[in-house]
Coordinates of C-alpha atoms in Angstrom, one line a residue:
X1 CA 16.9 -57.4 8.4
X2 CA 19.2 -56.3 11.2
X3 CA 23.1 -57.3 10.7
X4 CA 22.2 -57.2 6.9
X5 CA 19.9 -54.4 5.9
X6 CA 18.7 -56.7 2.4
X7 CA 15.7 -55.5 0.3
X8 CA 12.1 -56.2 0.7
X9 CA 11.0 -58.7 -2.1
X10 CA 7.5 -56.3 -1.9
X11 CA 9.6 -53.5 -3.5
X12 CA 11.2 -51.8 -0.1
X13 CA 13.9 -50.1 -1.8
X14 CA 12.1 -48.8 -5.4
X15 CA 12.4 -45.5 -6.2
X16 CA 10.2 -42.7 -5.3
X17 CA 11.3 -40.5 -8.8
X18 CA 11.5 -41.4 -12.0
X19 CA 14.0 -38.3 -12.6
X20 CA 15.8 -39.7 -10.1
X21 CA 19.6 -40.4 -11.6
X22 CA 19.9 -43.7 -13.1
X23 CA 22.8 -44.8 -10.8
X24 CA 21.2 -44.0 -7.6
X25 CA 19.3 -46.9 -8.1
X26 CA 23.1 -49.1 -7.6
X27 CA 23.3 -47.0 -4.3
X28 CA 19.9 -47.3 -2.4
X29 CA 20.3 -50.6 -3.2
X30 CA 23.8 -51.3 -1.5
X31 CA 22.0 -49.3 1.6
X32 CA 20.3 -52.1 2.8
X33 CA 22.4 -54.5 2.1
X34 CA 24.8 -53.8 4.2
X35 CA 27.9 -56.0 5.1
X36 CA 28.3 -57.9 7.4
X37 CA 29.6 -56.1 9.8
X38 CA 33.2 -58.1 9.8
X39 CA 34.7 -61.4 11.3
X40 CA 33.1 -60.9 14.4
X41 CA 29.6 -61.1 13.7
X42 CA 28.5 -64.9 14.5
X43 CA 27.3 -66.6 11.6
X44 CA 24.1 -67.2 12.2
X45 CA 23.6 -64.1 11.4
X46 CA 24.3 -64.7 8.5
X47 CA 23.5 -65.1 4.7
X48 CA 19.7 -65.0 5.2
X49 CA 17.8 -65.2 2.2
X50 CA 15.2 -62.1 1.7
X51 CA 12.6 -64.1 0.3
X52 CA 12.0 -66.3 3.0
X53 CA 9.0 -65.6 5.4
X54 CA 9.3 -62.4 7.7
X55 CA 9.0 -64.5 10.9
X56 CA 12.5 -65.7 10.4
X57 CA 12.9 -66.0 13.9
X58 CA 13.6 -69.5 14.2
X59 CA 16.6 -68.7 12.0
X60 CA 18.7 -67.9 15.6
X61 CA 17.3 -70.3 17.8
X62 CA 14.2 -69.4 18.3
X63 CA 10.2 -70.3 17.6
X64 CA 7.2 -68.6 17.3
X65 CA 6.0 -69.7 21.2
X66 CA 9.6 -68.0 22.7
X67 CA 9.3 -64.9 20.5
X68 CA 8.8 -62.9 23.5
X69 CA 7.8 -59.0 24.7
X70 CA 10.5 -57.3 26.4
X71 CA 9.2 -55.5 29.7
X72 CA 10.6 -52.7 32.0
X73 CA 11.1 -54.7 34.4
X74 CA 13.2 -57.3 32.5
X75 CA 14.7 -54.8 30.8
X76 CA 16.2 -52.8 34.5
X77 CA 17.4 -56.3 35.2
X78 CA 19.4 -56.1 32.1
X79 CA 17.6 -57.6 29.4
X80 CA 18.1 -55.5 26.0
X81 CA 14.8 -54.2 25.0
X82 CA 15.0 -55.9 21.7
X83 CA 16.0 -59.5 23.2
X84 CA 18.6 -59.6 20.8
X85 CA 21.0 -62.0 22.8
X86 CA 24.5 -60.1 22.6
X87 CA 25.9 -62.9 25.2
X88 CA 25.4 -65.5 22.2
X89 CA 27.4 -63.6 19.4
X90 CA 31.1 -62.5 19.5
X91 CA 30.4 -59.2 19.0
X92 CA 29.3 -56.9 21.5
X93 CA 26.1 -53.8 21.4
X94 CA 29.0 -51.6 21.5
X95 CA 31.3 -52.8 19.4
X96 CA 28.0 -53.1 17.2
X97 CA 27.1 -49.7 17.4
X98 CA 30.4 -48.4 16.4
X99 CA 30.5 -50.3 13.4
X100 CA 27.5 -48.5 12.2
X101 CA 27.8 -45.4 12.8
X102 CA 30.9 -46.1 10.6
X103 CA 29.2 -48.2 7.7
X104 CA 25.2 -46.4 7.6
X105 CA 24.9 -45.3 4.4
X106 CA 22.8 -42.2 4.7
X107 CA 20.7 -41.6 1.4
X108 CA 21.4 -38.3 -1.0
X109 CA 20.3 -36.5 -3.1
X110 CA 22.8 -34.1 -3.4
X111 CA 25.9 -35.5 -2.7
X112 CA 27.9 -35.0 0.6
X113 CA 24.9 -32.9 2.2
X114 CA 25.6 -34.4 5.5
X115 CA 29.1 -33.6 5.2
X116 CA 28.3 -29.8 4.9
X117 CA 25.8 -29.7 6.8
X118 CA 27.4 -29.4 10.8
X119 CA 28.9 -26.3 11.2
X120 CA 25.6 -24.7 12.3
X121 CA 25.1 -27.1 14.4
X122 CA 23.5 -27.2 18.2
X123 CA 25.6 -28.8 20.7
X124 CA 23.5 -31.0 22.5
X125 CA 23.5 -32.2 26.3
X126 CA 22.9 -35.7 26.1
X127 CA 21.8 -38.5 28.7
X128 CA 18.3 -36.7 30.2
X129 CA 15.5 -39.4 30.8
X130 CA 11.6 -37.8 29.5
X131 CA 10.0 -41.2 27.9
X132 CA 11.0 -44.4 29.9
X133 CA 11.3 -47.7 28.4
X134 CA 8.0 -50.1 28.8
X135 CA 7.9 -52.5 26.7
X136 CA 8.4 -54.1 23.0
X137 CA 6.0 -55.8 21.2
X138 CA 7.4 -58.2 19.0
X139 CA 4.0 -59.8 18.5
X140 CA 3.8 -56.5 16.3
X141 CA 5.7 -56.4 13.2
X142 CA 5.9 -53.0 11.8
X143 CA 6.8 -52.5 8.1
X144 CA 7.1 -49.6 5.2
X145 CA 7.4 -49.6 1.8
X146 CA 9.3 -46.8 1.1
X147 CA 13.1 -46.3 2.0
X148 CA 12.0 -42.6 2.6
X149 CA 8.6 -42.2 4.0
X150 CA 8.6 -43.0 7.3
X151 CA 4.9 -42.4 8.8
X152 CA 3.1 -45.3 9.5
X153 CA 3.1 -45.2 13.0
X154 CA -0.1 -43.4 14.9
X155 CA -0.9 -43.5 18.6
X156 CA -4.6 -41.6 19.1
X157 CA -4.1 -42.6 22.9
X158 CA -1.7 -43.2 25.0
X159 CA -2.7 -47.3 24.8
X160 CA -3.9 -47.2 20.6
X161 CA -1.7 -47.3 18.4
X162 CA -2.0 -48.3 14.1
X163 CA 0.5 -49.0 12.0
X164 CA 1.6 -51.0 8.7
X165 CA 2.0 -54.4 9.3
X166 CA 2.7 -55.8 5.7
X167 CA -0.3 -55.6 3.5
X168 CA -2.1 -55.1 7.1
X169 CA -3.5 -51.7 8.7
X170 CA -3.2 -53.3 12.2
X171 CA -4.4 -51.6 15.4
X172 CA -2.4 -52.4 18.8
X173 CA -4.1 -51.7 22.0
X174 CA -0.7 -51.8 24.8
X175 CA -3.3 -51.9 28.0
X176 CA -4.4 -55.6 26.8
X177 CA -0.9 -56.3 24.2
X178 CA -4.3 -57.4 21.1
X179 CA -4.1 -56.8 18.1
X180 CA -6.2 -56.7 15.4
X181 CA -6.7 -56.1 12.0
X182 CA -8.5 -52.6 11.0
X183 CA -8.1 -52.8 7.3
X184 CA -6.8 -54.8 4.5
X185 CA -5.0 -53.8 1.5
X186 CA -3.7 -57.0 -0.8
X187 CA -7.2 -57.7 -2.1
X188 CA -9.7 -55.0 -3.2
X189 CA -10.3 -52.5 -1.1
X190 CA -13.6 -50.2 -2.1
X191 CA -15.9 -47.5 -0.7
X192 CA -19.1 -49.2 0.7
X193 CA -20.8 -45.5 0.5
X194 CA -21.1 -43.5 -2.8
X195 CA -19.4 -40.1 -2.7
X196 CA -19.0 -37.3 -5.0
X197 CA -15.9 -38.0 -6.8
X198 CA -15.2 -41.5 -5.1
X199 CA -14.0 -44.1 -7.3
X200 CA -16.3 -47.1 -6.5
X201 CA -14.3 -49.5 -7.9
X202 CA -11.8 -48.5 -5.5
X203 CA -7.9 -49.8 -5.8
X204 CA -6.6 -53.5 -5.5
X205 CA -3.2 -54.6 -4.4
X206 CA -2.7 -51.1 -2.6
X207 CA 0.8 -50.5 -1.6
X208 CA 0.6 -47.9 1.6
X209 CA 3.5 -45.4 1.8
X210 CA 2.3 -43.2 4.1
X211 CA -0.6 -43.0 6.7
X212 CA -2.2 -40.5 9.4
X213 CA -5.0 -41.3 12.0
X214 CA -6.4 -38.7 14.5
X215 CA -9.7 -38.9 16.3
X216 CA -11.8 -41.9 14.1
X217 CA -11.0 -40.6 10.6
X218 CA -7.9 -43.1 9.0
X219 CA -6.4 -42.3 6.2
X220 CA -3.7 -43.9 3.9
X221 CA -1.3 -42.8 0.7
X222 CA -0.2 -44.9 -1.8
X223 CA 2.2 -45.8 -5.0
X224 CA -0.5 -45.0 -7.4
X225 CA -1.6 -42.0 -5.7
X226 CA -4.3 -43.6 -3.8
X227 CA -6.2 -42.4 -1.0
X228 CA -8.6 -44.4 1.0
X229 CA -10.0 -43.2 3.6
X230 CA -12.2 -45.4 6.9
X231 CA -14.2 -44.0 9.6
X232 CA -12.9 -46.4 12.5
X233 CA -16.5 -46.1 14.5
X234 CA -17.8 -46.9 10.7
X235 CA -17.7 -50.1 9.2
X236 CA -16.1 -50.8 5.9
X237 CA -14.1 -48.1 3.9
X238 CA -15.4 -44.6 3.2
X239 CA -13.6 -43.2 0.5
X240 CA -11.1 -43.9 -1.8
X241 CA -9.6 -41.7 -4.3
X242 CA -6.6 -41.3 -7.1
X243 CA -5.4 -37.7 -6.0
X244 CA -3.4 -38.1 -9.9
X245 CA -3.1 -40.7 -13.1
X246 CA 0.1 -39.2 -13.1
X247 CA 3.3 -41.9 -13.7
X248 CA 4.8 -40.1 -10.8
X249 CA 1.8 -40.1 -8.3
X250 CA 3.0 -41.7 -5.0
X251 CA 1.1 -40.2 -1.8
X252 CA 4.5 -39.0 0.2
X253 CA 2.4 -37.7 3.4
X254 CA -1.3 -37.1 4.6
X255 CA -2.3 -34.4 7.3
X256 CA -5.6 -34.8 9.2
X257 CA -7.0 -31.7 10.5
X258 CA -10.3 -29.7 11.7
X259 CA -10.5 -26.6 10.5
X260 CA -12.6 -24.1 13.5
X261 CA -15.7 -24.7 12.2
X262 CA -14.8 -28.4 13.3
X263 CA -14.7 -30.0 10.2
X264 CA -12.1 -33.1 9.1
X265 CA -9.7 -32.4 6.3
X266 CA -7.2 -33.4 4.9
X267 CA -4.1 -32.8 3.4
X268 CA -1.8 -34.7 1.2
X269 CA 1.3 -33.9 -0.4
X270 CA 2.4 -36.0 -3.4
X271 CA 5.1 -36.7 -6.1
X272 CA 3.5 -35.1 -8.7
X273 CA 4.3 -31.5 -7.3
X274 CA 0.8 -31.0 -5.8
X275 CA -1.0 -30.3 -2.6
X276 CA -4.4 -31.4 -2.5
X277 CA -7.3 -30.2 0.6
X278 CA -10.3 -33.0 0.4
X279 CA -13.4 -32.2 3.3
X280 CA -14.4 -35.8 4.6
X281 CA -17.5 -34.1 6.1
X282 CA -18.4 -33.8 2.4
X283 CA -15.8 -36.0 0.7
X284 CA -14.4 -34.2 -1.6
X285 CA -11.1 -32.0 -3.1
X286 CA -11.7 -28.4 -1.8
X287 CA -8.4 -26.8 -2.9
X288 CA -5.2 -28.3 -4.9
X289 CA -2.0 -26.4 -5.2
X290 CA 1.1 -26.9 -7.1
X291 CA 4.8 -26.6 -6.9
X292 CA 7.2 -26.7 -8.8
X293 CA 9.2 -29.7 -7.4
X294 CA 7.7 -33.1 -5.7
X295 CA 6.3 -32.3 -2.5
X296 CA 7.0 -34.8 0.3
X297 CA 5.6 -33.8 3.8
X298 CA 3.4 -30.4 4.5
X299 CA 2.3 -29.4 8.2
X300 CA -0.6 -26.6 8.8
X301 CA 0.2 -24.4 11.6
X302 CA -2.4 -24.7 14.8
X303 CA -4.4 -21.4 13.4
X304 CA -5.2 -23.1 10.0
X305 CA -3.3 -19.7 8.1
X306 CA -0.1 -20.9 6.9
X307 CA 1.5 -24.3 5.2
X308 CA 4.5 -25.3 5.5
X309 CA 5.8 -27.3 2.6
X310 CA 9.0 -29.5 2.1
X311 CA 10.3 -32.0 -1.1
X312 CA 12.9 -32.3 -3.7
X313 CA 14.8 -28.8 -3.1
X314 CA 16.7 -28.1 -0.7
X315 CA 14.7 -24.4 0.5
X316 CA 11.5 -25.2 1.4
X317 CA 8.4 -22.8 1.7
X318 CA 5.8 -21.7 3.9
X319 CA 3.1 -20.4 2.2
X320 CA -1.3 -19.2 2.8
X321 CA -3.2 -22.2 3.5
X322 CA -5.7 -20.4 1.7
X323 CA -3.9 -19.5 -1.5
X324 CA -1.5 -21.1 -2.1
X325 CA 1.0 -18.3 -2.6
X326 CA 4.7 -17.8 -1.1
X327 CA 4.8 -16.3 2.7
X328 CA 8.6 -17.2 2.8
X329 CA 10.7 -19.7 1.6
X330 CA 13.3 -21.2 4.1
X331 CA 16.8 -22.0 2.8
X332 CA 19.6 -23.7 4.8
X333 CA 18.8 -26.6 4.3
X334 CA 21.6 -28.8 2.0
X335 CA 19.4 -31.5 0.4
X336 CA 15.8 -32.9 -0.2
X337 CA 14.0 -32.7 3.1
X338 CA 10.8 -35.4 4.1
X339 CA 9.6 -34.1 7.6
X340 CA 8.1 -31.3 9.1
X341 CA 6.2 -30.1 12.4
X342 CA 4.8 -27.1 14.3
X343 CA 4.3 -26.2 17.8
X344 CA 1.8 -25.7 19.1
X345 CA 1.7 -22.7 20.5
X346 CA 1.8 -21.9 16.3
X347 CA 5.0 -19.3 16.6
X348 CA 8.1 -22.8 16.2
X349 CA 7.8 -25.5 13.7
X350 CA 10.9 -27.8 12.1
X351 CA 11.7 -29.4 9.1
X352 CA 14.1 -32.7 8.6
X353 CA 16.7 -33.0 5.5
X354 CA 18.4 -35.7 4.5
X355 CA 21.2 -33.7 4.9
X356 CA 21.5 -35.5 8.4
X357 CA 19.4 -32.2 10.1
X358 CA 16.6 -30.8 12.0
X359 CA 16.0 -27.3 11.5
X360 CA 13.9 -25.2 13.9
X361 CA 12.2 -21.6 12.3
X362 CA 10.9 -18.2 14.4
X363 CA 7.6 -17.3 12.0
X364 CA 7.8 -13.9 12.8
X365 CA 11.4 -14.5 11.8
X366 CA 11.8 -16.9 8.4
X367 CA 14.8 -15.6 6.9
X368 CA 16.9 -18.1 8.7
X369 CA 16.6 -21.2 11.2
X370 CA 17.4 -20.0 15.2
X371 CA 18.6 -23.4 15.6
X372 CA 19.7 -26.3 14.0
X373 CA 19.5 -30.1 15.3
X374 CA 22.2 -32.8 14.0
X375 CA 21.5 -36.7 13.5
X376 CA 24.3 -39.5 14.1
X377 CA 23.6 -41.5 11.4
X378 CA 21.3 -40.2 8.1
X379 CA 18.2 -38.0 7.3
X380 CA 16.2 -36.9 9.6
X381 CA 12.8 -38.8 8.1
X382 CA 10.4 -37.6 11.0
X383 CA 9.0 -35.0 13.5
X384 CA 6.5 -34.4 16.5
X385 CA 6.0 -32.6 19.1
X386 CA 4.3 -33.7 21.9
X387 CA 0.8 -31.8 21.8
X388 CA 1.8 -29.1 24.9
X389 CA 4.6 -28.8 23.2
X390 CA 7.3 -30.1 25.7
X391 CA 9.1 -32.6 23.6
X392 CA 10.4 -32.7 20.1
X393 CA 10.9 -35.6 18.4
X394 CA 13.3 -36.6 16.1
X395 CA 13.5 -39.8 14.0
X396 CA 16.2 -41.0 11.8
X397 CA 16.6 -44.0 9.5
X398 CA 17.5 -46.0 11.9
X399 CA 18.6 -47.1 15.3
X400 CA 17.6 -43.5 16.8
X401 CA 14.9 -41.4 18.1
X402 CA 16.0 -38.1 19.8
X403 CA 13.6 -36.6 22.2
X404 CA 14.6 -33.2 23.2
X405 CA 13.4 -31.1 25.9
X406 CA 11.7 -27.6 23.9
X407 CA 11.5 -25.2 27.0
X408 CA 15.6 -25.6 27.3
X409 CA 15.8 -24.4 24.0
X410 CA 16.8 -28.6 22.7
X411 CA 19.8 -27.8 24.2
X412 CA 18.6 -31.0 26.4
X413 CA 17.7 -34.1 24.7
X414 CA 17.2 -38.0 25.9
X415 CA 18.6 -40.1 22.9
X416 CA 17.0 -43.6 21.9
X417 CA 19.1 -46.0 20.9
X418 CA 18.4 -50.0 19.4
X419 CA 18.6 -51.1 15.9
X420 CA 16.5 -51.5 13.1
X421 CA 14.6 -49.0 11.0
X422 CA 12.0 -46.8 11.9
X423 CA 9.2 -46.4 10.6
X424 CA 7.4 -43.8 12.4
X425 CA 6.7 -42.3 15.8
X426 CA 4.3 -41.2 17.6
X427 CA 3.4 -39.6 21.0
X428 CA -0.2 -39.7 22.2
X429 CA -2.6 -37.2 22.3
X430 CA -2.0 -36.8 26.2
X431 CA 1.5 -37.1 25.7
X432 CA 2.4 -39.8 28.1
X433 CA 3.3 -42.6 25.9
X434 CA 5.5 -42.6 22.6
X435 CA 5.4 -45.1 20.6
X436 CA 8.1 -46.2 17.6
X437 CA 7.9 -48.5 14.5
X438 CA 11.4 -50.5 13.7
X439 CA 11.4 -52.7 10.9
X440 CA 13.5 -55.7 10.9
X441 CA 13.5 -58.6 9.5
X442 CA 14.0 -60.9 12.6
X443 CA 13.7 -58.1 15.4
X444 CA 10.9 -56.4 14.3
X445 CA 8.5 -54.8 16.6
X446 CA 7.5 -51.5 18.4
X447 CA 8.8 -50.0 20.7
X448 CA 6.7 -48.4 23.3
X449 CA 8.4 -45.6 26.3
X450 CA 5.7 -43.8 29.1
X451 CA 6.4 -40.3 29.8
X452 CA 8.3 -39.8 32.7
X453 CA 6.5 -37.6 36.1
X454 CA 7.6 -36.7 39.3
X455 CA 4.0 -37.8 41.1
X456 CA 3.3 -41.0 39.1
X457 CA 0.8 -42.3 41.8
X458 CA -0.7 -39.0 42.3
X459 CA -0.9 -39.0 38.3
X460 CA -2.5 -42.3 37.9
X461 CA -5.6 -41.0 39.6
X462 CA -6.0 -38.1 37.5

């Protein structure tokens, strides 16, 4: 929850890796049991019970009927984009922001990695506006289950967004502000069609750790290595698979892509140190690579030849996508990485790390990164390029999403500033929209931003 990030009863702070040190458990719990800001904070924001309903907006004198979206017009008129009534609190937004910057605990696997990563960082010019605020959809409660995995928001058009909300995958249509349930994973989920290798018995009470949606395919990964595939234009679930029966099997990331032949595949990154490629035309596992550490994220180059592999090791890897053999190690980060992304040009790619940095790499010379970008609060948990390559969005675990102008050499940025944990970020395929999922017990929502254009009226006709 905002102002006191408490542990979720559904297991939000559960450890990702079995071999974490035991003392880390208390640290992770503390990260989201943020202490009261100070005596200046209004008592109405204190002592909230994590066991209470997620719709506890009435704790702040709101009822469900009073929870309203914030529109662009209201924001221009001075209303807080999240609907936080700062005028009724005994602390200003500026004061609370400063307190957050001072008190927020960044989770590190390697102690003091965030302190040692700042010396090479690029000095950026803030203040640009590439995407402007459109709406804060308060009726869409974006949620997360794992504190390190933040890929739970996906846009398939400038109006269509898919995200996790409690135990449901929700479709949000921003054009009409309508939401609908696509898949409920709280009960029994099983495939409606038999395929070789598909687990016909399906799964029960799946805890979704990661999500990907592209074109008409949705893939959800779970804490126990589950993979659930659904074609959005077909009834039922298409395919269920278990990547492994290893005790440490969590699915950390999935990426959907099309092969040169047009076949639809997806790649699964798992905590059992495996990267698996699945063919959704044949509904079967096609390749399986093993590495020496848990893999947290992978991304495939636009030409399909190279895979960026990052995980529980400061150094990442670039490997051959056909053989899994290492092409080049990626050295420079000081902690574990959880995000990566390729620029559409196929030359540049990025990696995001718990040392609070994003590194920019050139595939033609990977001996060292060409630029280092620094966050404000914590780890870089999610990275996305626009499909035209103009912008890079970089999400911290909470409060900040940075949008960089790629053509300026990442020297100019827009800093999107709010309060709450970030469940995911996604540009629409046409680059016109940017969606940000915010996890918070009271102010959880979906933020929508629209791309700024010089000739908006003419653009609307195209």
